[in-house]
GROMACS .gro file of C-alpha atoms in nm:
model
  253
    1UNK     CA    1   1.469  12.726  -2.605
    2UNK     CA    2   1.131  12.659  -2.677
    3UNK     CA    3   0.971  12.457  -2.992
    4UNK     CA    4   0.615  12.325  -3.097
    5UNK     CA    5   0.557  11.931  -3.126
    6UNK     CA    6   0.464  11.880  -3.528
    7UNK     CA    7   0.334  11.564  -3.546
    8UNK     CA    8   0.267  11.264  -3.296
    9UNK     CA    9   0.361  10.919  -3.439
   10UNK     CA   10   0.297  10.546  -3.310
   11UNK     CA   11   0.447  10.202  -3.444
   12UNK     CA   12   0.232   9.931  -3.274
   13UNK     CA   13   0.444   9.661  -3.494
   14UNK     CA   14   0.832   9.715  -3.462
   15UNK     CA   15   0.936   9.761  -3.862
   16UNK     CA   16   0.611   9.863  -3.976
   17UNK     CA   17   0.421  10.157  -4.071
   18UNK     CA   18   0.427  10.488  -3.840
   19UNK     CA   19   0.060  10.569  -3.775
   20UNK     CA   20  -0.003  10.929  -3.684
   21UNK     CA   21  -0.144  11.064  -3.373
   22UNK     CA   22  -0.336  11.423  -3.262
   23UNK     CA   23  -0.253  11.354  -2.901
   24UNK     CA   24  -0.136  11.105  -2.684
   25UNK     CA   25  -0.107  11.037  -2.301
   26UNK     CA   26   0.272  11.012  -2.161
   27UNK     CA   27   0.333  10.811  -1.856
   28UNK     CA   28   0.646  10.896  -1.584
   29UNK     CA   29   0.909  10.588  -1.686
   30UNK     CA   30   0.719  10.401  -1.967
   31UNK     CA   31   0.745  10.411  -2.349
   32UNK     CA   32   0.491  10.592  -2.586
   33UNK     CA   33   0.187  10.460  -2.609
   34UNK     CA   34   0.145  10.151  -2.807
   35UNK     CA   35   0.474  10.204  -2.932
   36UNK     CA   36   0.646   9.837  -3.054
   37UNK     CA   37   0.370   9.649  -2.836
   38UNK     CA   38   0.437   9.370  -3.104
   39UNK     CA   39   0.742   9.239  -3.335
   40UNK     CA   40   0.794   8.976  -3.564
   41UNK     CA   41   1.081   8.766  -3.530
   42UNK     CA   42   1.240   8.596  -3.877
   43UNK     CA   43   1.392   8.300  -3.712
   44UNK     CA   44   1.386   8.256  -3.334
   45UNK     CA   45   1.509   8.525  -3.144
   46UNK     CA   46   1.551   8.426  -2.779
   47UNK     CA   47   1.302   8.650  -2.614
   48UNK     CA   48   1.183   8.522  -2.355
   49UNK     CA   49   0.823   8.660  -2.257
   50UNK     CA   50   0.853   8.547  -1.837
   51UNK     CA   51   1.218   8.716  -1.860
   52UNK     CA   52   1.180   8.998  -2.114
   53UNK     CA   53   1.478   9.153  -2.209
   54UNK     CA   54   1.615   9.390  -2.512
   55UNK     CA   55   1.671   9.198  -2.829
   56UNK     CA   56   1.899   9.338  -3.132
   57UNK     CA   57   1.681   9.455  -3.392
   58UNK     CA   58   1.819   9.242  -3.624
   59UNK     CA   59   1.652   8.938  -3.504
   60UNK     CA   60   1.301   9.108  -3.633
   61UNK     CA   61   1.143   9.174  -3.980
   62UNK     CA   62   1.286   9.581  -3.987
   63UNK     CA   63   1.365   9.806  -4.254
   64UNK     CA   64   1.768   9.789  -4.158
   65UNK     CA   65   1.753   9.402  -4.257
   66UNK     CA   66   1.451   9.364  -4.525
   67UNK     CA   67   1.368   9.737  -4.706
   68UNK     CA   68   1.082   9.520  -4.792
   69UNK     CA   69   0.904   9.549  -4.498
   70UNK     CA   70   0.799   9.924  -4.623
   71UNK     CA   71   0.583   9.734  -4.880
   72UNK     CA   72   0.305   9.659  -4.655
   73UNK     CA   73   0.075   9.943  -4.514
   74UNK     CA   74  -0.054   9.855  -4.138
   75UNK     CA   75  -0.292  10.011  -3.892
   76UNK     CA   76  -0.373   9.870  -3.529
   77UNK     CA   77  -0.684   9.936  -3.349
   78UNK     CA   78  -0.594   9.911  -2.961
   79UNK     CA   79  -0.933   9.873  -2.912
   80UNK     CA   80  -0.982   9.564  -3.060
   81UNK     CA   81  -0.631   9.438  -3.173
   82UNK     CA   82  -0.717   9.438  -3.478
   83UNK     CA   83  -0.407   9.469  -3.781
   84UNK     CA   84  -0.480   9.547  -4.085
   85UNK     CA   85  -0.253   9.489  -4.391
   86UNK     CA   86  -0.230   9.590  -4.722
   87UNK     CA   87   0.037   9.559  -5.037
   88UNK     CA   88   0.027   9.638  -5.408
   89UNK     CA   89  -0.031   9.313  -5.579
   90UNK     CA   90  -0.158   9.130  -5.238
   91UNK     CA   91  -0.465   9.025  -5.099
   92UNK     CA   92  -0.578   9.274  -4.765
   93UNK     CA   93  -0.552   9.142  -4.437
   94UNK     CA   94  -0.712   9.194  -4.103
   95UNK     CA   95  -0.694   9.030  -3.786
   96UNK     CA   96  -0.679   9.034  -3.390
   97UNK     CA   97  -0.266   9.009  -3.264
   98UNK     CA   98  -0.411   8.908  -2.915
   99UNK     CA   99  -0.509   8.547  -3.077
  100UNK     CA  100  -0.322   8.271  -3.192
  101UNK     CA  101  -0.524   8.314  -3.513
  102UNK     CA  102  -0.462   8.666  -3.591
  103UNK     CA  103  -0.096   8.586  -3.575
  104UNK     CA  104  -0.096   8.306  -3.762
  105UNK     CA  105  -0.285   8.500  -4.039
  106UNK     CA  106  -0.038   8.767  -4.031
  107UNK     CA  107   0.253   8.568  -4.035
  108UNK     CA  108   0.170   8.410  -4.339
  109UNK     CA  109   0.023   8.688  -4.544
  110UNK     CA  110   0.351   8.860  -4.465
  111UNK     CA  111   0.577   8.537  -4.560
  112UNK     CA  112   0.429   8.578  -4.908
  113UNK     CA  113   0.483   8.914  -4.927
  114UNK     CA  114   0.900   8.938  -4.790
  115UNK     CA  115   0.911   8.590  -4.995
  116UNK     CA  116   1.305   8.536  -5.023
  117UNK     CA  117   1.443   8.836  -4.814
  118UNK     CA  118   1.318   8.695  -4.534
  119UNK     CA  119   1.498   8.368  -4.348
  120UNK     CA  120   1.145   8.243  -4.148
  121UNK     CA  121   0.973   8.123  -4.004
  122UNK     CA  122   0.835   8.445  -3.909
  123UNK     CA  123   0.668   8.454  -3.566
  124UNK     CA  124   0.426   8.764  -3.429
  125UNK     CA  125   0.580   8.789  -3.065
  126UNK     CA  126   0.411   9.077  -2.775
  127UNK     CA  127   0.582   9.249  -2.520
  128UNK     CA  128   0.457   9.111  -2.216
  129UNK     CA  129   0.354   9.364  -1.913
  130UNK     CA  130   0.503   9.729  -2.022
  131UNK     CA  131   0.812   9.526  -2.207
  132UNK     CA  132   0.843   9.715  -2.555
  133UNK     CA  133   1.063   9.601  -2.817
  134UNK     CA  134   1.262   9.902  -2.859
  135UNK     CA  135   1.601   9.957  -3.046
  136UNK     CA  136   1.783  10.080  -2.768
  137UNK     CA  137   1.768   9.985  -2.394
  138UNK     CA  138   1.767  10.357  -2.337
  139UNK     CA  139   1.464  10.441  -2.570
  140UNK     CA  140   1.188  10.565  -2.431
  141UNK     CA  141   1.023  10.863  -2.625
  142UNK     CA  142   1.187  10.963  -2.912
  143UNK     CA  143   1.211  11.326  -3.087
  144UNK     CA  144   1.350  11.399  -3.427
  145UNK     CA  145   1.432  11.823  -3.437
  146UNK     CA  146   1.273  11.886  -3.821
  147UNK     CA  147   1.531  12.187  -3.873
  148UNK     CA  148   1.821  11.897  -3.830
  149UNK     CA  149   1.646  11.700  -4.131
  150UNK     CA  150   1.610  11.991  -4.339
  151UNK     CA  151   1.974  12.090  -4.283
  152UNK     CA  152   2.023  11.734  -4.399
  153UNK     CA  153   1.817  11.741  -4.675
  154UNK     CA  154   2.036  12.079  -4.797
  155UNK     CA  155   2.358  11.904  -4.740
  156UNK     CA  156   2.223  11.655  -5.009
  157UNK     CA  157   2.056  11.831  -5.229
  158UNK     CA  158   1.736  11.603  -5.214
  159UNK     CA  159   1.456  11.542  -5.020
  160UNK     CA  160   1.487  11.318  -4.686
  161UNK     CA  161   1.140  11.169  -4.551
  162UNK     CA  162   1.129  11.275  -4.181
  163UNK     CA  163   0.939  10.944  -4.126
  164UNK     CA  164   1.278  10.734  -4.235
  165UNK     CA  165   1.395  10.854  -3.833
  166UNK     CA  166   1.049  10.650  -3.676
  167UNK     CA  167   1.067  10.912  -3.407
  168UNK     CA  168   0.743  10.970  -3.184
  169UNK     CA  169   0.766  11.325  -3.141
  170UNK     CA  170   0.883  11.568  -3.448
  171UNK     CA  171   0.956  11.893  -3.330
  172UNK     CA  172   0.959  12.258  -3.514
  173UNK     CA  173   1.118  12.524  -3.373
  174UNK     CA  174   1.473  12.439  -3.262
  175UNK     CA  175   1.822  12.547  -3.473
  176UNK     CA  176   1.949  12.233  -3.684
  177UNK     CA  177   2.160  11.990  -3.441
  178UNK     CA  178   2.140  12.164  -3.111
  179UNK     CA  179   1.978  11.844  -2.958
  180UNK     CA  180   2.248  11.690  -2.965
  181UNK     CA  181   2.421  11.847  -2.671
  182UNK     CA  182   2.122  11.798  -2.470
  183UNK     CA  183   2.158  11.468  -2.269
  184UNK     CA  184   2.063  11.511  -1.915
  185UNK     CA  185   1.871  11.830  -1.968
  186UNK     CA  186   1.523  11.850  -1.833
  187UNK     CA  187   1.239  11.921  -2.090
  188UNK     CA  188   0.907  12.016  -2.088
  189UNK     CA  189   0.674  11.842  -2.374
  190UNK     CA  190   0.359  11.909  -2.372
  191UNK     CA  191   0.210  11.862  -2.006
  192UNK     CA  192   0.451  11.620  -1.946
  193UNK     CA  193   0.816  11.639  -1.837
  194UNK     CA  194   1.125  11.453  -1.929
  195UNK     CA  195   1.529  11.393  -1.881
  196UNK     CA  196   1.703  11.419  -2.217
  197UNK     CA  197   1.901  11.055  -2.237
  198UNK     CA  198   2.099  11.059  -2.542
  199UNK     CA  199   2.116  11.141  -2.903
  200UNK     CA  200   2.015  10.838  -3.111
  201UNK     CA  201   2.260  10.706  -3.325
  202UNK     CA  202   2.099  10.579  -3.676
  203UNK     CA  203   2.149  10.256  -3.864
  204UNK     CA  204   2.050  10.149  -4.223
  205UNK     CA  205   1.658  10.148  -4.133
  206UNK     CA  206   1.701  10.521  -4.234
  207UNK     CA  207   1.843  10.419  -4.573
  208UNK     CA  208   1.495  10.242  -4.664
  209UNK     CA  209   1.255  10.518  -4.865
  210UNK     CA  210   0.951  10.460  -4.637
  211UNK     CA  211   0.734  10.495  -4.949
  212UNK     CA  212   0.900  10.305  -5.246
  213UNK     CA  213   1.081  10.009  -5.017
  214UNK     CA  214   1.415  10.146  -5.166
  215UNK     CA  215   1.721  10.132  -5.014
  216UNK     CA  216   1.833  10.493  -5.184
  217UNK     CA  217   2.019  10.718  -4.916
  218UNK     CA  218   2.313  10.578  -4.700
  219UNK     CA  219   2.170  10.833  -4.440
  220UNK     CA  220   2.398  10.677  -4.179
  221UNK     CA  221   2.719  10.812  -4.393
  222UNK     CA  222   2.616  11.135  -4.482
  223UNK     CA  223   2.560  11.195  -4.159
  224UNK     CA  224   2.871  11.094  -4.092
  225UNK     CA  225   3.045  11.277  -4.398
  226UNK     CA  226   2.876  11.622  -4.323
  227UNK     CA  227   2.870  11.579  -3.880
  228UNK     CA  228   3.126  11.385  -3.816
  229UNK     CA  229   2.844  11.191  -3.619
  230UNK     CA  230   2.544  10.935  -3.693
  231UNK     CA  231   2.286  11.068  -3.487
  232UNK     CA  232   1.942  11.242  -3.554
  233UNK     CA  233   1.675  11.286  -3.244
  234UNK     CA  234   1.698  11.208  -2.916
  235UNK     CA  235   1.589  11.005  -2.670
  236UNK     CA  236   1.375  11.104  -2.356
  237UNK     CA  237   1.260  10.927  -2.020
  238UNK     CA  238   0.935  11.081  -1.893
  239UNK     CA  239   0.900  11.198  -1.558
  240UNK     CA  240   0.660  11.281  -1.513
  241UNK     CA  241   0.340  11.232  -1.713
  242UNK     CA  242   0.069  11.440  -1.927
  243UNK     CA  243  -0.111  11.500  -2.225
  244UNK     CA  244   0.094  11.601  -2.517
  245UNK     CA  245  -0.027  11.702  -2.875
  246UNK     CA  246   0.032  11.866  -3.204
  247UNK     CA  247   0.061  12.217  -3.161
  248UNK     CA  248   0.250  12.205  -2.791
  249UNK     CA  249   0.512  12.354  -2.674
  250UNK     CA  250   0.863  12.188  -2.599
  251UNK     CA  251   1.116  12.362  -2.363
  252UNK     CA  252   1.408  12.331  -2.240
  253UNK     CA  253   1.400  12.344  -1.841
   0.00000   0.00000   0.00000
């Protein structure tokens, strides 16, 4: 069953905005590329960066705990680790995540933006080594099948953003939901080729317009209303790596 990769999406900053890609270099066992190197913590969270380990989302500034956070518009040069921020109504920011100061900076332009909706103090935190701060401890790569969005989208009768899922891979070319019975299949992306873990089940995040900051579709109980399930994507563990792009194909071995 073959399909062509749509779009390639990164989010360097767990919460914040997807940045699109045209290719991108996968590596046997790790995440996506500078895919939630960073997070922000509203409160302390525990992590500890000499023992790493997964945290619950909701110890971060996301979309499933402040819709907010959709306000601001970020970009991340790897180069230079350099963030930029913007918001209606704010002044821009820009500065380097690998410094004390750059973090500092960010922390507070984005306290005055969240204001009230968010408990503080906010602290930038990185993944040490290849630790990524991730949803699940299962999720690698993620893919989001388009057709099962649309299908969505019909059983609604309204539009659904494909960017509410955050996946890193959206995919053309596959019927509506037949990811879903995929986990332990082998797949071929791009050069690169992966085991199928699971199907990702969704949370409120999705409910958060990725444009507006509105909290307008309970995504997580229509899916549940129409499926009888919450899930939409899957995730995958590479195996081993390549280049993958927009425009590749995506089979099922």
């Amino acid at each position: 069953m073959k399909a062509r990769i749509a779009s390639l999406y990164r989010h360097p900053v767990k919460g914040f905005t997807p940045e699109r890609l045209e290719q991108a270099e996968l590596a046997a066992g790790q995440c996506f590329p500078c895919d939630r190197l960073y997070a922000v913590e509203d409160g302390p969270s525990g992590f500890d960066p000499e023992r790493p380990a997964h945290i619950s989302k909701i110890k971060f500034t996301v979309l499933a705990k402040i819709p907010e956070v959709a306000k601001a518009r970020t970009a991340y040069d790897e180069a230079t680790g350099v963030l930029t921020a913007r918001a209606e109504g704010r002044p821009d920011f820009a500065g380097d995540l690998r410094g004390a100061e750059g973090r500092r900076g960010f922390e507070a332009w984005l306290a005055e933006l969240l204001g009230e909706a968010a408990q503080g103090p906010l602290r930038v935190i990185e993944g040490p080594g290849d630790h990524r701060f991730m949803d699940s401890t299962k999720g690698f790569v993620s893919i989001v099948n388009l057709a099962s969005v649309r299908d969505l989208e019909a059983r609604l009768g309204r539009p659904v953003d494909p960017l509410r899922f955050r996946a890193n891979l959206y995919v053309e070319g596959w019927p509506a939901w037949v990811e879903n019975d995929w986990t332990g299949r082998t797949m071929r992306v791009g050069a690169a080729t992966a085991e199928v873990l699971k199907p990702i089940v969704r949370c409120a995040a999705t409910h958060v317009d990725p444009t507006t900051a509105e909290r307008d579709i309970d995504v997580v109980k229509a899916l549940f209303d129409n499926y009888r399930h919450m899930n939409c994507g899957i995730y995958l563990r590479v195996e081993e790596g390549g280049a993958v792009q927009e425009g590749d194909e995506v089979a099922l071995g």
